[in-house]
PDB file of C-alpha atoms and ligand atoms in Angstrom:
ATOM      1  CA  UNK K   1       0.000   0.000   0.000  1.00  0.00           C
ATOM      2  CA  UNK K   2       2.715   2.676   1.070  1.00  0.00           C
ATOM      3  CA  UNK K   3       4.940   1.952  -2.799  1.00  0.00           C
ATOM      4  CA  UNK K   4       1.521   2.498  -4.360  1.00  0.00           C
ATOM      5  CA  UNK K   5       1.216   5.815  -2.824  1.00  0.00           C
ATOM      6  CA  UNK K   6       4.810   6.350  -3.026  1.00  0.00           C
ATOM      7  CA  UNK K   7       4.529   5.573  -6.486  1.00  0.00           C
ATOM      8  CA  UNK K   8       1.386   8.274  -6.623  1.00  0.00           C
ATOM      9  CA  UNK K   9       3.224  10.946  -4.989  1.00  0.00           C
ATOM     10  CA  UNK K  10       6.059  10.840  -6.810  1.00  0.00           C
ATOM     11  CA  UNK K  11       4.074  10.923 -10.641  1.00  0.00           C
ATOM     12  CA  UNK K  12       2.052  14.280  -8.833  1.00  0.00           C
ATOM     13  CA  UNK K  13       5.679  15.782  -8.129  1.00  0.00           C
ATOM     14  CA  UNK K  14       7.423  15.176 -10.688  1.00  0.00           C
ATOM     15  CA  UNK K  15       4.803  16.350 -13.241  1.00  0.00           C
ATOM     16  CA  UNK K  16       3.820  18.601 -11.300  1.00  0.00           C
ATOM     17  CA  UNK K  17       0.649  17.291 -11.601  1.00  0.00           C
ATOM     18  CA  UNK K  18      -1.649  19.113  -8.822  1.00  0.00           C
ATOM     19  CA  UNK K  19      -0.373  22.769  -7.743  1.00  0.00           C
ATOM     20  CA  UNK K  20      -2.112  25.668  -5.279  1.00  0.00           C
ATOM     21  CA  UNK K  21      -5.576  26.680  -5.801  1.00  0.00           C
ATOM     22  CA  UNK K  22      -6.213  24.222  -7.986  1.00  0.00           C
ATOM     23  CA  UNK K  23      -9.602  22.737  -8.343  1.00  0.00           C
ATOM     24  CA  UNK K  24      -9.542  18.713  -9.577  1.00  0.00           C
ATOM     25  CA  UNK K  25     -12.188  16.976 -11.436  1.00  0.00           C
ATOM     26  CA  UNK K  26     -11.688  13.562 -11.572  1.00  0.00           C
ATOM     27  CA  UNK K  27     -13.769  10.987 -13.931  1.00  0.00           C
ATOM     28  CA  UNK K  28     -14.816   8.775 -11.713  1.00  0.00           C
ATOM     29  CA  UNK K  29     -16.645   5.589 -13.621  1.00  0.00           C
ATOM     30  CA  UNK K  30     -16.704   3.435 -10.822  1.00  0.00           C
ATOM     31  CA  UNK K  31     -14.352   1.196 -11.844  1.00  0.00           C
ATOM     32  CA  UNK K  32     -11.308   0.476  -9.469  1.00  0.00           C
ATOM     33  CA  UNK K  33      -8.663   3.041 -11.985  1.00  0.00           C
ATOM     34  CA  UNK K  34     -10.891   5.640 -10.900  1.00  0.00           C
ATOM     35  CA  UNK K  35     -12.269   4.970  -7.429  1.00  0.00           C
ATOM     36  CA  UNK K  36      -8.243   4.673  -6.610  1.00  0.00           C
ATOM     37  CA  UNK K  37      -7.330   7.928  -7.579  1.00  0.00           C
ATOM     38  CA  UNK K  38     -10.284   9.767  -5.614  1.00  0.00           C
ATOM     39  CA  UNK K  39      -9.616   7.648  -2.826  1.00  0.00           C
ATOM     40  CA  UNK K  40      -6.215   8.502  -2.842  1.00  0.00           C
ATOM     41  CA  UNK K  41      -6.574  12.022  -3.974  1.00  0.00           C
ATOM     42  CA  UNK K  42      -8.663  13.116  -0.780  1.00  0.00           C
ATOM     43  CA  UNK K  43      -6.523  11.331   1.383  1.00  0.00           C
ATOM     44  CA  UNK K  44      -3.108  13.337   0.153  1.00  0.00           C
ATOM     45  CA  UNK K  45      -5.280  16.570   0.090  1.00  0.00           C
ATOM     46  CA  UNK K  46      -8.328  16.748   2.102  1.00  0.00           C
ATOM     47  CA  UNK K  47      -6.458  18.821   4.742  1.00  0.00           C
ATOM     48  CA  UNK K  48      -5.387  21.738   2.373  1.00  0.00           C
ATOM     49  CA  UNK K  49      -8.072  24.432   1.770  1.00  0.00           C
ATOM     50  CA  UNK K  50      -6.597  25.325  -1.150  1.00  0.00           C
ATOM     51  CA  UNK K  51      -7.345  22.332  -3.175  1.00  0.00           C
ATOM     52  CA  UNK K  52     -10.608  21.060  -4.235  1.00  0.00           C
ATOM     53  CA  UNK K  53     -11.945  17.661  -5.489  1.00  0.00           C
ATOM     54  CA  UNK K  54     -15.212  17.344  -7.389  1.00  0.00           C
ATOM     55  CA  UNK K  55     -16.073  14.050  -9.752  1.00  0.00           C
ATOM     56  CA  UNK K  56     -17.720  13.789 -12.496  1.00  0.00           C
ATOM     57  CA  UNK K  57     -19.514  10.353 -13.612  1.00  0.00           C
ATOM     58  CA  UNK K  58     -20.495   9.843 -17.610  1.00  0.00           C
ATOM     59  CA  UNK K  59     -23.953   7.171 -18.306  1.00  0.00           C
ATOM     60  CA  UNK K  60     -22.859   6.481 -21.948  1.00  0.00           C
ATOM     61  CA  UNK K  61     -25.905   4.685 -22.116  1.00  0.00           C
ATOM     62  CA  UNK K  62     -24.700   0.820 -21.500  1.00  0.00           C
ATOM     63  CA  UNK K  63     -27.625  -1.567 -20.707  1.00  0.00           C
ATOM     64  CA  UNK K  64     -26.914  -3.948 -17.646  1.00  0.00           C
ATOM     65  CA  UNK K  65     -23.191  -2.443 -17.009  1.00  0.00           C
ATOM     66  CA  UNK K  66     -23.129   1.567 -16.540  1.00  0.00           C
ATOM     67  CA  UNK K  67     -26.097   1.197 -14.006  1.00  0.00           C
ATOM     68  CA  UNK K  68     -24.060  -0.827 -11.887  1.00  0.00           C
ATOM     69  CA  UNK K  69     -20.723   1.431 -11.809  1.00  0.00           C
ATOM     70  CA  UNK K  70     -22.619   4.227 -11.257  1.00  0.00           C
ATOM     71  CA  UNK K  71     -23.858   3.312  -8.202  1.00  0.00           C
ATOM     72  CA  UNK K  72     -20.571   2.725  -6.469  1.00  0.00           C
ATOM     73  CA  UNK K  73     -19.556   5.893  -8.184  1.00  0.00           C
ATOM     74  CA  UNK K  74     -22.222   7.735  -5.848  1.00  0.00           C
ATOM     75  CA  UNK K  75     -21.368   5.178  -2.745  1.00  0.00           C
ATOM     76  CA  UNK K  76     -17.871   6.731  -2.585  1.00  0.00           C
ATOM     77  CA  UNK K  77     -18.655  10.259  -3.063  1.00  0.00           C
ATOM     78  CA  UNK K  78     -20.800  10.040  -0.777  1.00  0.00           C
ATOM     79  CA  UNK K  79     -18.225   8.066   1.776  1.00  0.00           C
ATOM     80  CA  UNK K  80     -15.589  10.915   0.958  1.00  0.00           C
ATOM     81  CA  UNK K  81     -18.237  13.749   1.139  1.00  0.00           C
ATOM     82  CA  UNK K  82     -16.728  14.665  -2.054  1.00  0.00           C
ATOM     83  CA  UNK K  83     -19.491  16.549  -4.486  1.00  0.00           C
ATOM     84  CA  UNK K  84     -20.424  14.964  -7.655  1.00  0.00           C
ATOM     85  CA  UNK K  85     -22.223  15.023 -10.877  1.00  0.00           C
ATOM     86  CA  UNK K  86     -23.357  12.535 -13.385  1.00  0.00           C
ATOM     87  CA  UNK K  87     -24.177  13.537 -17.044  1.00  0.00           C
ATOM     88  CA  UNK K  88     -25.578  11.378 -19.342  1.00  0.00           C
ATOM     89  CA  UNK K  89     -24.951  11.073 -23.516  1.00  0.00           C
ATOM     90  CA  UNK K  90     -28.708  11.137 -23.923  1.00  0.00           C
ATOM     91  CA  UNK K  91     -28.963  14.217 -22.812  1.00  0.00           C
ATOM     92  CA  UNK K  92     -25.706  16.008 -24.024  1.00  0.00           C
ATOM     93  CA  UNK K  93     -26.032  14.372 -27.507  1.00  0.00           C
ATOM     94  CA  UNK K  94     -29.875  12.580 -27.711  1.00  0.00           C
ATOM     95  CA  UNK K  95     -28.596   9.184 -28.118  1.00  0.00           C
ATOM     96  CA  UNK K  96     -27.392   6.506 -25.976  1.00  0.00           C
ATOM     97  CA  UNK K  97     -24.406   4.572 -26.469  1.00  0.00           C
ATOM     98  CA  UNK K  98     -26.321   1.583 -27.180  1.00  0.00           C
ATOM     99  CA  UNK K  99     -28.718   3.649 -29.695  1.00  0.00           C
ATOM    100  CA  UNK K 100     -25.225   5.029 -31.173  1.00  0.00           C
ATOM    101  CA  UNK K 101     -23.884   1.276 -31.946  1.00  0.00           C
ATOM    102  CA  UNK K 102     -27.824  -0.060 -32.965  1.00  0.00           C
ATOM    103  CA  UNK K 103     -27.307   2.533 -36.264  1.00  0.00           C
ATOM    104  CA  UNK K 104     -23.980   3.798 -36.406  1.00  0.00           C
ATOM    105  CA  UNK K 105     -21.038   2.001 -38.005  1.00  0.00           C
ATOM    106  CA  UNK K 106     -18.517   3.187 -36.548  1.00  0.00           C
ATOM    107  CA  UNK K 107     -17.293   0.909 -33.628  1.00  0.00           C
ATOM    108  CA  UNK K 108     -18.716   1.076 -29.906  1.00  0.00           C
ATOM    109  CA  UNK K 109     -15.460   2.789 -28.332  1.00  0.00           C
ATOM    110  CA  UNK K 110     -14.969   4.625 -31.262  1.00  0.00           C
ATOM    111  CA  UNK K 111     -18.112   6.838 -30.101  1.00  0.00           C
ATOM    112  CA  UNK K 112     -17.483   6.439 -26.432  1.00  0.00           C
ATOM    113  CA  UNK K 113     -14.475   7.544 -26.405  1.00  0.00           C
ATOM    114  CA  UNK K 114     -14.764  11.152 -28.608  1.00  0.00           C
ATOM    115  CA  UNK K 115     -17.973  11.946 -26.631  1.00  0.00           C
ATOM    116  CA  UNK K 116     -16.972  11.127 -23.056  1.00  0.00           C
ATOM    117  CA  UNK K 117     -13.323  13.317 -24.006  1.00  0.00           C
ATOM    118  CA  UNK K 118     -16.024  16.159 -25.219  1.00  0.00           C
ATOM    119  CA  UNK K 119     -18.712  15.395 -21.933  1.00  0.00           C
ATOM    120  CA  UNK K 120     -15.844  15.675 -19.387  1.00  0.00           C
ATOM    121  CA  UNK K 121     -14.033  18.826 -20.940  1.00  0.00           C
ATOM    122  CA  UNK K 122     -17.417  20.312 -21.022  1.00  0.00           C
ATOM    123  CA  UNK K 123     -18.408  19.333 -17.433  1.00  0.00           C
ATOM    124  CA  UNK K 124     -14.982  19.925 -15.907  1.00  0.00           C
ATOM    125  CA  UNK K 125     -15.151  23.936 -17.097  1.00  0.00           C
ATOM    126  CA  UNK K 126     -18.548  24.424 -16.139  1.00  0.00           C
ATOM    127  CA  UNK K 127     -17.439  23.201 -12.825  1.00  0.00           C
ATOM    128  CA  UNK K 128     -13.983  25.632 -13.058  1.00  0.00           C
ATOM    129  CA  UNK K 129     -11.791  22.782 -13.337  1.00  0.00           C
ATOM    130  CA  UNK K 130      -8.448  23.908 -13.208  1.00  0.00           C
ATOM    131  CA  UNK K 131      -7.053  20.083 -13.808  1.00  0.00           C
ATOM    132  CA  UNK K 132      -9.075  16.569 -15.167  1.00  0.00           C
ATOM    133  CA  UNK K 133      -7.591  13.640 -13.585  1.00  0.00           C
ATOM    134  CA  UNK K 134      -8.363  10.369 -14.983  1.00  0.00           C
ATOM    135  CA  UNK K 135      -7.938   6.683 -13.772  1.00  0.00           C
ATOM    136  CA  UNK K 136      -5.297   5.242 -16.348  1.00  0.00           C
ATOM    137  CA  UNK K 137      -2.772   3.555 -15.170  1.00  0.00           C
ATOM    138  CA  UNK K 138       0.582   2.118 -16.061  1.00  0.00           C
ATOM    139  CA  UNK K 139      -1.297  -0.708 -18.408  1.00  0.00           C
ATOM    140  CA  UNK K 140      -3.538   1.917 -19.874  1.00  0.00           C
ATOM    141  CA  UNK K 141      -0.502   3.988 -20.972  1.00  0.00           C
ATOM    142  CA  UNK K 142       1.334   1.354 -22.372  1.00  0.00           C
ATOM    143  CA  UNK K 143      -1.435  -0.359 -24.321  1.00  0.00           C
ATOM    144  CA  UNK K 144      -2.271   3.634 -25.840  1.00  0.00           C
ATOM    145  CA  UNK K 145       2.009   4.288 -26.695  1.00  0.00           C
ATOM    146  CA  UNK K 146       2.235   0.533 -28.580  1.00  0.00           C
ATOM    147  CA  UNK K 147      -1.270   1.057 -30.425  1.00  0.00           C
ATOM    148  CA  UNK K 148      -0.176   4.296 -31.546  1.00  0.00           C
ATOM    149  CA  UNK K 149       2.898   3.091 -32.452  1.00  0.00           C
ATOM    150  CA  UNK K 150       1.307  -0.084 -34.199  1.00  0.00           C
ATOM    151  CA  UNK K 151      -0.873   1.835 -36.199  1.00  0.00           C
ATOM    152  CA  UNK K 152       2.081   4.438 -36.949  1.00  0.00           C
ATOM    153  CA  UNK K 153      -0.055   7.270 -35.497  1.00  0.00           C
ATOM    154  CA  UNK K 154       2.560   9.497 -34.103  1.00  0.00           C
ATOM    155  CA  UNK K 155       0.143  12.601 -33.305  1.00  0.00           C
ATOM    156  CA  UNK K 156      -2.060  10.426 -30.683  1.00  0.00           C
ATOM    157  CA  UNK K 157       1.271   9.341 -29.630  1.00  0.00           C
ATOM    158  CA  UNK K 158       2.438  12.986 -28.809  1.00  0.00           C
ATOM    159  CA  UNK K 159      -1.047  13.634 -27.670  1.00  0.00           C
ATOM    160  CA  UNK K 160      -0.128  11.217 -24.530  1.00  0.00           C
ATOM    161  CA  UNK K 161       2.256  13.783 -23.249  1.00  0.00           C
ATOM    162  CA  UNK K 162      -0.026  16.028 -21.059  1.00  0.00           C
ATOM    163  CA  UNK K 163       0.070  19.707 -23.078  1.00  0.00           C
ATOM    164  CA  UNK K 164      -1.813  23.322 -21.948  1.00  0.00           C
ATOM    165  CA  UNK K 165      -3.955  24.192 -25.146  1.00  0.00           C
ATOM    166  CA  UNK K 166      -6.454  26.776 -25.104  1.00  0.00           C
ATOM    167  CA  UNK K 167      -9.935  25.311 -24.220  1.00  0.00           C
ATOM    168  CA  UNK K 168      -8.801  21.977 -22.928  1.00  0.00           C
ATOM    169  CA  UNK K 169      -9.152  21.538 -18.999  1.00  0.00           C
ATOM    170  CA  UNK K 170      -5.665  19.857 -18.663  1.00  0.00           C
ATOM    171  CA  UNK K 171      -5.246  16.254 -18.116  1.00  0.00           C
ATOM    172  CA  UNK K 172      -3.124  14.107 -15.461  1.00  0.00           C
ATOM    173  CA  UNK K 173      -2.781  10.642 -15.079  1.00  0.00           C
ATOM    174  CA  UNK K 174      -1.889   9.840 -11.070  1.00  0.00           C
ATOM    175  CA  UNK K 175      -1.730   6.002 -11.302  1.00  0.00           C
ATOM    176  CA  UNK K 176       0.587   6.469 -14.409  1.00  0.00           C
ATOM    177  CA  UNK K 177       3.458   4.306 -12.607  1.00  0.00           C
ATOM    178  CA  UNK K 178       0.961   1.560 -11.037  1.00  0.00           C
ATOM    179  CA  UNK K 179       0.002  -1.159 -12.772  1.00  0.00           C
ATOM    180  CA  UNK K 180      -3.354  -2.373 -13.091  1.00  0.00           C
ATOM    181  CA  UNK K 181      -2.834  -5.541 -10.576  1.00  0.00           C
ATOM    182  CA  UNK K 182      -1.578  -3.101  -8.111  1.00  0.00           C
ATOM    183  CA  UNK K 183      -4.687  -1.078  -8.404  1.00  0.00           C
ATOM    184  CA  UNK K 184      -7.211  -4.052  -8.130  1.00  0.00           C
ATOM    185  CA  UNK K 185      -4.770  -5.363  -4.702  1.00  0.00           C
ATOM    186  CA  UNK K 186      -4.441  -1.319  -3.246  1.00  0.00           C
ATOM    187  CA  UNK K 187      -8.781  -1.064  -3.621  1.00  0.00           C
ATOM    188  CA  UNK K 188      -9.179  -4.476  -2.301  1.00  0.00           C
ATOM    189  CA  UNK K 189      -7.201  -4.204   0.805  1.00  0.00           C
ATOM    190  CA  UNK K 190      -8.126  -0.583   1.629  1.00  0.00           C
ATOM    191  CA  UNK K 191     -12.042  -2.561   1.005  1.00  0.00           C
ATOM    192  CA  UNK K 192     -12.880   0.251  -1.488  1.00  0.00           C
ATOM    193  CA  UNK K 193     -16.298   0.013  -3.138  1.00  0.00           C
ATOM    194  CA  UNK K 194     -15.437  -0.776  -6.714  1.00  0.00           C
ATOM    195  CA  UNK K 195     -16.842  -2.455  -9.628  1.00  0.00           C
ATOM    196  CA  UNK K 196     -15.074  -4.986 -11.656  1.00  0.00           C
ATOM    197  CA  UNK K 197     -17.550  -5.503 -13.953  1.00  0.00           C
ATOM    198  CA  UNK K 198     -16.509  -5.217 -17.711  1.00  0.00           C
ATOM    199  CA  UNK K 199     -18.251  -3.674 -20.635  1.00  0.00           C
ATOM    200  CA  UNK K 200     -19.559  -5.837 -23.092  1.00  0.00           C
ATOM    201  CA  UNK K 201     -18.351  -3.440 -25.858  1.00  0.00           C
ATOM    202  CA  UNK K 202     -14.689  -4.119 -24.785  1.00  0.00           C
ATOM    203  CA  UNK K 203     -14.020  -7.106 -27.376  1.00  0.00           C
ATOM    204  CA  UNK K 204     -14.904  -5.332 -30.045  1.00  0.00           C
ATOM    205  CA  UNK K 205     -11.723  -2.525 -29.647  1.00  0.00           C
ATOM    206  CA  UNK K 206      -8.265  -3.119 -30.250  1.00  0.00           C
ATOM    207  CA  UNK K 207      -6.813  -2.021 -27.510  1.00  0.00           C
ATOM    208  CA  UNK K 208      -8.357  -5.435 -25.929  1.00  0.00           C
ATOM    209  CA  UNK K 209      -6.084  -7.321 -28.418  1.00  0.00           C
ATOM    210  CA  UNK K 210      -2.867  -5.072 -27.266  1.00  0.00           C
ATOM    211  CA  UNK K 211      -3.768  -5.340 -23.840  1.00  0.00           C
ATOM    212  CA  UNK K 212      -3.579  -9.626 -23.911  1.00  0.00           C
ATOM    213  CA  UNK K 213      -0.620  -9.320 -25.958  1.00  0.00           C
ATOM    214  CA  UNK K 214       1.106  -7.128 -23.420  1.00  0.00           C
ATOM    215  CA  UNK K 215       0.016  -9.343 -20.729  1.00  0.00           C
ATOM    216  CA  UNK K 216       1.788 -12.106 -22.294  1.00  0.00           C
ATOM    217  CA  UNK K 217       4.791 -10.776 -23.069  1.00  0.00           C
ATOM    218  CA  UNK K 218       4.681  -8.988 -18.987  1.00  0.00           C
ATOM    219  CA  UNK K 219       4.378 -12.672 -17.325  1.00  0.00           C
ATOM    220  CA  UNK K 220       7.197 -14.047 -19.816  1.00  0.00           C
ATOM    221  CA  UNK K 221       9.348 -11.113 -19.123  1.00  0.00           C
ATOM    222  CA  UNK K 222       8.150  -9.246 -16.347  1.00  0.00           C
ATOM    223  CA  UNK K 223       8.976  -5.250 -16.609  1.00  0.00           C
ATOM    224  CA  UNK K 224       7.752  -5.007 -20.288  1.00  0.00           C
ATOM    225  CA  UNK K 225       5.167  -2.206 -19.405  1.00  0.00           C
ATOM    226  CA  UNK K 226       7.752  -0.198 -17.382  1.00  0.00           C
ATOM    227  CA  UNK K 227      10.347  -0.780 -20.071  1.00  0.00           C
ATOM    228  CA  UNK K 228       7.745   0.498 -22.647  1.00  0.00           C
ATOM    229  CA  UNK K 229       6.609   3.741 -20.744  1.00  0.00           C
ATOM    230  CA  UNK K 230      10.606   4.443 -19.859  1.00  0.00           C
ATOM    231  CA  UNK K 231      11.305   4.416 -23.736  1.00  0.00           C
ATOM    232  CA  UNK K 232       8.084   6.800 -24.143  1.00  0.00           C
ATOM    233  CA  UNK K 233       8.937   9.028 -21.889  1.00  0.00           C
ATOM    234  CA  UNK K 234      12.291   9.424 -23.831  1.00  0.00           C
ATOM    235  CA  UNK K 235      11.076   9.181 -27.042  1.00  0.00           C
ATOM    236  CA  UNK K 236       8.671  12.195 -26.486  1.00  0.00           C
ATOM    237  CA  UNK K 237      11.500  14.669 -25.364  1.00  0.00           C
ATOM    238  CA  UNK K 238      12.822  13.940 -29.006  1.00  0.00           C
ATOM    239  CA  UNK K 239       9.351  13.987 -30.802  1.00  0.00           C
ATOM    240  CA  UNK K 240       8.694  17.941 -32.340  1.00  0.00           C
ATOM    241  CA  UNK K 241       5.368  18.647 -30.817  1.00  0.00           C
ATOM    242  CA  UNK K 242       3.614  20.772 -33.097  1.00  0.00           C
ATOM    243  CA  UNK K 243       2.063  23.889 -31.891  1.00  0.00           C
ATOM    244  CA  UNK K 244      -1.283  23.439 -33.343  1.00  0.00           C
ATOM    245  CA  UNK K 245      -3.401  26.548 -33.117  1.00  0.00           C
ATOM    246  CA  UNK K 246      -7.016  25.178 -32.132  1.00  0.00           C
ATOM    247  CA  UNK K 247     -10.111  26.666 -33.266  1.00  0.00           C
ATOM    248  CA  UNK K 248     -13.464  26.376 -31.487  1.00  0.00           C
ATOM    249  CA  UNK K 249     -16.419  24.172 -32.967  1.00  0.00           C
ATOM    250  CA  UNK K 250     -18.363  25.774 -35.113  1.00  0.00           C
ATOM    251  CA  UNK K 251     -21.609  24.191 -33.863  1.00  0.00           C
ATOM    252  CA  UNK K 252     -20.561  23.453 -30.254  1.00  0.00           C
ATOM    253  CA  UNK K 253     -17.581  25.667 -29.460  1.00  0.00           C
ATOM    254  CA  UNK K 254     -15.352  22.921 -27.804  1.00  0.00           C
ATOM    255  CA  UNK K 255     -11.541  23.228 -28.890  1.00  0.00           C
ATOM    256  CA  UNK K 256     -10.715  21.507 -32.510  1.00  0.00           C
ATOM    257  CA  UNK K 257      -8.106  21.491 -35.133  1.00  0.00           C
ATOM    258  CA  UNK K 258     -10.836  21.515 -37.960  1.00  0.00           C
ATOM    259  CA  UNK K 259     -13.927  23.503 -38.246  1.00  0.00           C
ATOM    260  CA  UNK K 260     -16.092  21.170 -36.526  1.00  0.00           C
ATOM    261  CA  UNK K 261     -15.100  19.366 -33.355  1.00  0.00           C
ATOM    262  CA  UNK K 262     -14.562  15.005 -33.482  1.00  0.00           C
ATOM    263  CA  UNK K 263     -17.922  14.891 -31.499  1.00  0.00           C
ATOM    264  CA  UNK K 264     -19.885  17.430 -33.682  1.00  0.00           C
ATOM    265  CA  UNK K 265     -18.814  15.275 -37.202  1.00  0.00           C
ATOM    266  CA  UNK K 266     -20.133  12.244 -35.847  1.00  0.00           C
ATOM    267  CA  UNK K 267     -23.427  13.760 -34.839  1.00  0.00           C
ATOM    268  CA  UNK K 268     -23.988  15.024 -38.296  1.00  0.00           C
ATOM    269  CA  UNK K 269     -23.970  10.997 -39.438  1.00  0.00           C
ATOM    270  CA  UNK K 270     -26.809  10.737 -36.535  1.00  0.00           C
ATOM    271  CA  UNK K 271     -28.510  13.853 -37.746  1.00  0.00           C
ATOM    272  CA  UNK K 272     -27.851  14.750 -40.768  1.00  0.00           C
ATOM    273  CA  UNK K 273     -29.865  18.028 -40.944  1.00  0.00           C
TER     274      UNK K 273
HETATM  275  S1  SF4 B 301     -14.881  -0.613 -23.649  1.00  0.00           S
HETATM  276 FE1  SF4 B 301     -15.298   0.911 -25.245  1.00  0.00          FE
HETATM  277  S2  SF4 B 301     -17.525   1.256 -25.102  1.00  0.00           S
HETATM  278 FE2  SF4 B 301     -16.907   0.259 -23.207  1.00  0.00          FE
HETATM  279  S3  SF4 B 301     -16.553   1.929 -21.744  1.00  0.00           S
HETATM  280 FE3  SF4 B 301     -14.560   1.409 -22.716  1.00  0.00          FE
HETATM  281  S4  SF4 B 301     -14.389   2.795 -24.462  1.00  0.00           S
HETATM  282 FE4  SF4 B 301     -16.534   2.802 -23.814  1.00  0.00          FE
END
């Protein structure tokens, strides 16, 4: 328990992750990723005025899974006394998730993913946000730098590397150094109220296919996923990162390279006029 939050303390230092007056939004699904890091969160700062923690829960709209996080989402805010706020993709965008995949052909996290980055952006400025911290942890990163670099897709890959850009709430990833077993054996000991349930849209994306592979390759030679993240992290002070000027949405006015925002274009396949 104390090298997990040794391991915590020391990602929030060195990236400077969490500073003065800062207010923190954290995405809380309910899974264990995100209970940990609002567990651990209020424990390293409920004693300084000058930080704040608020949580925001998505309902993508996932029959017989969401309903279930959800409610241990609300269980530990309300064990913390930490305030929080659920928004739903019915009523940002009209459609559930599950409507989305019924007509749309684009693939189940495909959606999920561009409108949960757009809900929680949205939710964590209304809220004043000064930081968005999410659940991933050292598994999550690695799976996102070896699928980026499997697909060639250097931009996402510089995209990991937290970066201040007008109209983005910035991003920081706590658990960045703990693995994902170390998560599941930290919530379990400190008898955390977490969900393991999985979604059943997870087979269908290929990070599931990444993730088994690196699994294999971390039990035949254990240190893999460090080994990958050290070689990121030194990769990226080499990459140029482009200074992209973004523009705000035409329709909804989040931040975007384009004219319309990720979220916005895939709307217009939903309703076309
Ligand atoms: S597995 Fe895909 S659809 Fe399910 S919550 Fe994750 S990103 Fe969303």
């Amino acid at each position: 328990m104390e090298d997990v939050e040794r391991k915590i303390k020391h990602s929030i230092r060195r990236y400077k992750m969490i500073e003065q007056e800062d207010i923190v939004a954290v995405a809380l699904s309910g899974g264990k990723d995100s209970v940990v890091v609002l567990h651990i969160l209020h424990s390293l700062f409920k004693d300084r005025p000058d930080i704040r923690l608020v949580a925001i829960s998505i309902d993508e709209g996932i029959h017989d899974y969401r309903e279930k996080t959800l409610k241990t989402a609300r269980q530990i805010c309300k064990r913390l006394g930490i305030p929080h706020e659920t928004v739903s993709f019915e009523d940002q965008f009209g459609l559930t998730l599950d409507q989305m995949t019924n007509v749309g052909e684009r693939a189940p996290c495909t959606y999920c993913g561009v409108f949960r980055r757009t809900i929680l952006n949205r939710t964590a400025k209304a809220l004043s946000a000064t930081k968005l911290a999410t659940g991933h942890d050292l598994d999550d990163e690695a799976q996102a730098v070896l699928m980026n670099l499997l697909r060639g897709d250097m931009e996402r890959l510089v995209r990991l590397v937290p970066a201040k850009k007008p109209g983005l709430v910035p991003r920081i990833k706590p658990l960045r150094s703990v693995s994902e077993k170390e998560v599941a054996l930290y919530a379990i000991v400190k008898e955390l109220p977490i969900s393991f349930d999985e979604c059943p849209y997870v087979s269908f994306s290929l990070r599931a296919e990444i993730r088994d592979m690196l699994n294999v390759f971390e039990a035949k030679h254990p240190g893999t996923k460090y080994s990958l993240m050290k070689s990121f992290d030194v990769l990226t002070k080499s990459l140029k990162k482009e200074d992209v000027d973004l523009r705000r949405c035409e329709t909804c006015g989040e931040p975007t390279m384009g004219d319309l925002c990720q979220a916005c274009k895939l709307l217009k396949k939903f309703f076309p006029s």
